[in-house]
């Protein structure tokens, strides 16, 4: 990747950078100096790829969804991140970052989580590496994602419910940053998406890029070509999308469609459609598109999906959307729920509600019969069963 890559100063066009409190300066500098060399080192690569293979179960399959393909009149492949250990793509990133934390001599790990998938993935690698783990989670999310909270407890993590703001992902991230400021020397902050100060967005994108690395090989095997016509993914902070598109960005023939959460409608006042609604601002250490009021206060986001309920978006995605490399569609709660039940009934796969937003794109877009579409199924729906059950009872 050349043209769309992060620059020396940590910017993607006008987005990115590292806007951090002074107390974290040394930590972020240390990361910035070391991450590329570390990620490229043969020792890291061996340990990372071995764990991805034997612990996570990679490569994740690329599955031709025949009934779905027939319905939407094209060839739809699902990249099955839902089959990973712990149930989503998040583990690709936490394995990489825990190895870096160990290398840097850190003993205490903190993380933020929304739906709890990143919290579970972090608690999992902390158990694996025998590290202390503290996960910050909005109190609203603790309520709606109980199964994942129980898993984190069982894995030995401390889960701290956050009572500020609307008690979701943004608020959890604020608390994690506050903790990091209080414990800068022994603590490593594993950020769960392509957000935060440079070098996190680039580091997380690289760790997730194994997704597109595999798609290329798998598509070549199945279709005789590496590139699909369309790539589709959902975006919360942007990590599964970044992984899905990473190795295709410079190939302009590949159309990229990302789905953000429209909640009850983009203009309903209850949405998390950051790229549609956001303006340039700074949140959690980076300059990016941000949902904000006229006087620059962060607007509380809303989505049925805890993993997409965030007022910002990665700086890489802000840039790609601004320069027109991506098409961004907004998918409502209702459309996502319909798509989730459709996939379940047609293919026997219960998706995470986040991933169901990507599936919602299929209704909005027209494809040609010869089009090859690869859609990232970022996670499985176990954690969302309570939400699915109450939706079905109401409908
Ligand atoms: C966390 C999560 C997301 C959203 O995060 P991204 O960083 O945008 O990928 C999407 N799908 C699932 C299943 C998740 O757990």
mmCIF file with all atom_site columns, C-alpha atoms and ligand atoms in Angstrom, residues 87-90 115 117-118 192-194 234-241 307-308 352-355 377-380 383, ligand 1:
data_model
loop_
_atom_site.group_PDB
_atom_site.id
_atom_site.type_symbol
_atom_site.label_atom_id
_atom_site.label_alt_id
_atom_site.label_comp_id
_atom_site.label_asym_id
_atom_site.label_entity_id
_atom_site.label_seq_id
_atom_site.pdbx_PDB_ins_code
_atom_site.Cartn_x
_atom_site.Cartn_y
_atom_site.Cartn_z
_atom_site.occupancy
_atom_site.B_iso_or_equiv
_atom_site.pdbx_formal_charge
_atom_site.auth_seq_id
_atom_site.auth_comp_id
_atom_site.auth_asym_id
_atom_site.auth_atom_id
_atom_site.pdbx_PDB_model_num
ATOM   1  C CA . UNK A 1 87  ? -16.071 -14.990 17.666 1.00 0.00 ? 87  UNK A CA 1
ATOM   2  C CA . UNK A 1 88  ? -14.858 -11.938 15.742 1.00 0.00 ? 88  UNK A CA 1
ATOM   3  C CA . UNK A 1 89  ? -11.922 -10.298 13.958 1.00 0.00 ? 89  UNK A CA 1
ATOM   4  C CA . UNK A 1 90  ? -10.811 -8.502  17.154 1.00 0.00 ? 90  UNK A CA 1
ATOM   5  C CA . UNK A 1 115 ? -20.054 -4.900  22.468 1.00 0.00 ? 115 UNK A CA 1
ATOM   6  C CA . UNK A 1 117 ? -15.758 -8.470  21.667 1.00 0.00 ? 117 UNK A CA 1
ATOM   7  C CA . UNK A 1 118 ? -12.561 -6.474  22.066 1.00 0.00 ? 118 UNK A CA 1
ATOM   8  C CA . UNK A 1 192 ? -9.493  -2.247  19.733 1.00 0.00 ? 192 UNK A CA 1
ATOM   9  C CA . UNK A 1 193 ? -9.928  -0.422  16.448 1.00 0.00 ? 193 UNK A CA 1
ATOM   10 C CA . UNK A 1 194 ? -8.206  1.815   13.896 1.00 0.00 ? 194 UNK A CA 1
ATOM   11 C CA . UNK A 1 234 ? -19.281 -2.514  8.428  1.00 0.00 ? 234 UNK A CA 1
ATOM   12 C CA . UNK A 1 235 ? -17.521 0.319   10.253 1.00 0.00 ? 235 UNK A CA 1
ATOM   13 C CA . UNK A 1 236 ? -17.515 1.172   13.929 1.00 0.00 ? 236 UNK A CA 1
ATOM   14 C CA . UNK A 1 237 ? -13.979 2.439   14.406 1.00 0.00 ? 237 UNK A CA 1
ATOM   15 C CA . UNK A 1 238 ? -12.978 0.767   11.160 1.00 0.00 ? 238 UNK A CA 1
ATOM   16 C CA . UNK A 1 239 ? -10.726 -2.196  11.956 1.00 0.00 ? 239 UNK A CA 1
ATOM   17 C CA . UNK A 1 240 ? -12.502 -5.068  10.180 1.00 0.00 ? 240 UNK A CA 1
ATOM   18 C CA . UNK A 1 241 ? -13.037 -2.757  7.205  1.00 0.00 ? 241 UNK A CA 1
ATOM   19 C CA . UNK A 1 307 ? -19.924 -2.256  18.517 1.00 0.00 ? 307 UNK A CA 1
ATOM   20 C CA . UNK A 1 308 ? -20.919 0.536   16.106 1.00 0.00 ? 308 UNK A CA 1
ATOM   21 C CA . UNK A 1 352 ? -23.203 -10.287 14.938 1.00 0.00 ? 352 UNK A CA 1
ATOM   22 C CA . UNK A 1 353 ? -25.496 -7.238  14.677 1.00 0.00 ? 353 UNK A CA 1
ATOM   23 C CA . UNK A 1 354 ? -22.455 -5.200  13.586 1.00 0.00 ? 354 UNK A CA 1
ATOM   24 C CA . UNK A 1 355 ? -21.852 -7.555  10.642 1.00 0.00 ? 355 UNK A CA 1
ATOM   25 C CA . UNK A 1 377 ? -18.711 -11.223 8.237  1.00 0.00 ? 377 UNK A CA 1
ATOM   26 C CA . UNK A 1 378 ? -16.880 -9.639  11.151 1.00 0.00 ? 378 UNK A CA 1
ATOM   27 C CA . UNK A 1 379 ? -18.408 -11.673 13.970 1.00 0.00 ? 379 UNK A CA 1
ATOM   28 C CA . UNK A 1 380 ? -20.954 -14.200 15.163 1.00 0.00 ? 380 UNK A CA 1
ATOM   29 C CA . UNK A 1 383 ? -23.452 -12.149 22.094 1.00 0.00 ? 383 UNK A CA 1
HETATM 30 C C1 . LIG B 2 .   ? -16.085 -4.453  17.268 1.00 0.00 ? 1   LIG B C1 1
HETATM 31 C C2 . LIG B 2 .   ? -16.829 -5.024  16.159 1.00 0.00 ? 1   LIG B C2 1
HETATM 32 C C3 . LIG B 2 .   ? -17.091 -4.278  14.987 1.00 0.00 ? 1   LIG B C3 1
HETATM 33 C C4 . LIG B 2 .   ? -16.778 -2.825  14.839 1.00 0.00 ? 1   LIG B C4 1
HETATM 34 O O1 . LIG B 2 .   ? -15.426 -2.489  14.960 1.00 0.00 ? 1   LIG B O1 1
HETATM 35 P P1 . LIG B 2 .   ? -14.496 -2.171  13.720 1.00 0.00 ? 1   LIG B P1 1
HETATM 36 O O2 . LIG B 2 .   ? -13.240 -1.701  14.369 1.00 0.00 ? 1   LIG B O2 1
HETATM 37 O O3 . LIG B 2 .   ? -15.163 -1.101  12.932 1.00 0.00 ? 1   LIG B O3 1
HETATM 38 O O4 . LIG B 2 .   ? -14.306 -3.414  12.948 1.00 0.00 ? 1   LIG B O4 1
HETATM 39 C C5 . LIG B 2 .   ? -17.724 -4.914  13.934 1.00 0.00 ? 1   LIG B C5 1
HETATM 40 N N1 . LIG B 2 .   ? -18.109 -6.197  14.022 1.00 0.00 ? 1   LIG B N1 1
HETATM 41 C C6 . LIG B 2 .   ? -17.896 -6.942  15.137 1.00 0.00 ? 1   LIG B C6 1
HETATM 42 C C7 . LIG B 2 .   ? -18.365 -8.351  15.159 1.00 0.00 ? 1   LIG B C7 1
HETATM 43 C C8 . LIG B 2 .   ? -17.252 -6.379  16.237 1.00 0.00 ? 1   LIG B C8 1
HETATM 44 O O5 . LIG B 2 .   ? -17.044 -7.131  17.320 1.00 0.00 ? 1   LIG B O5 1
#
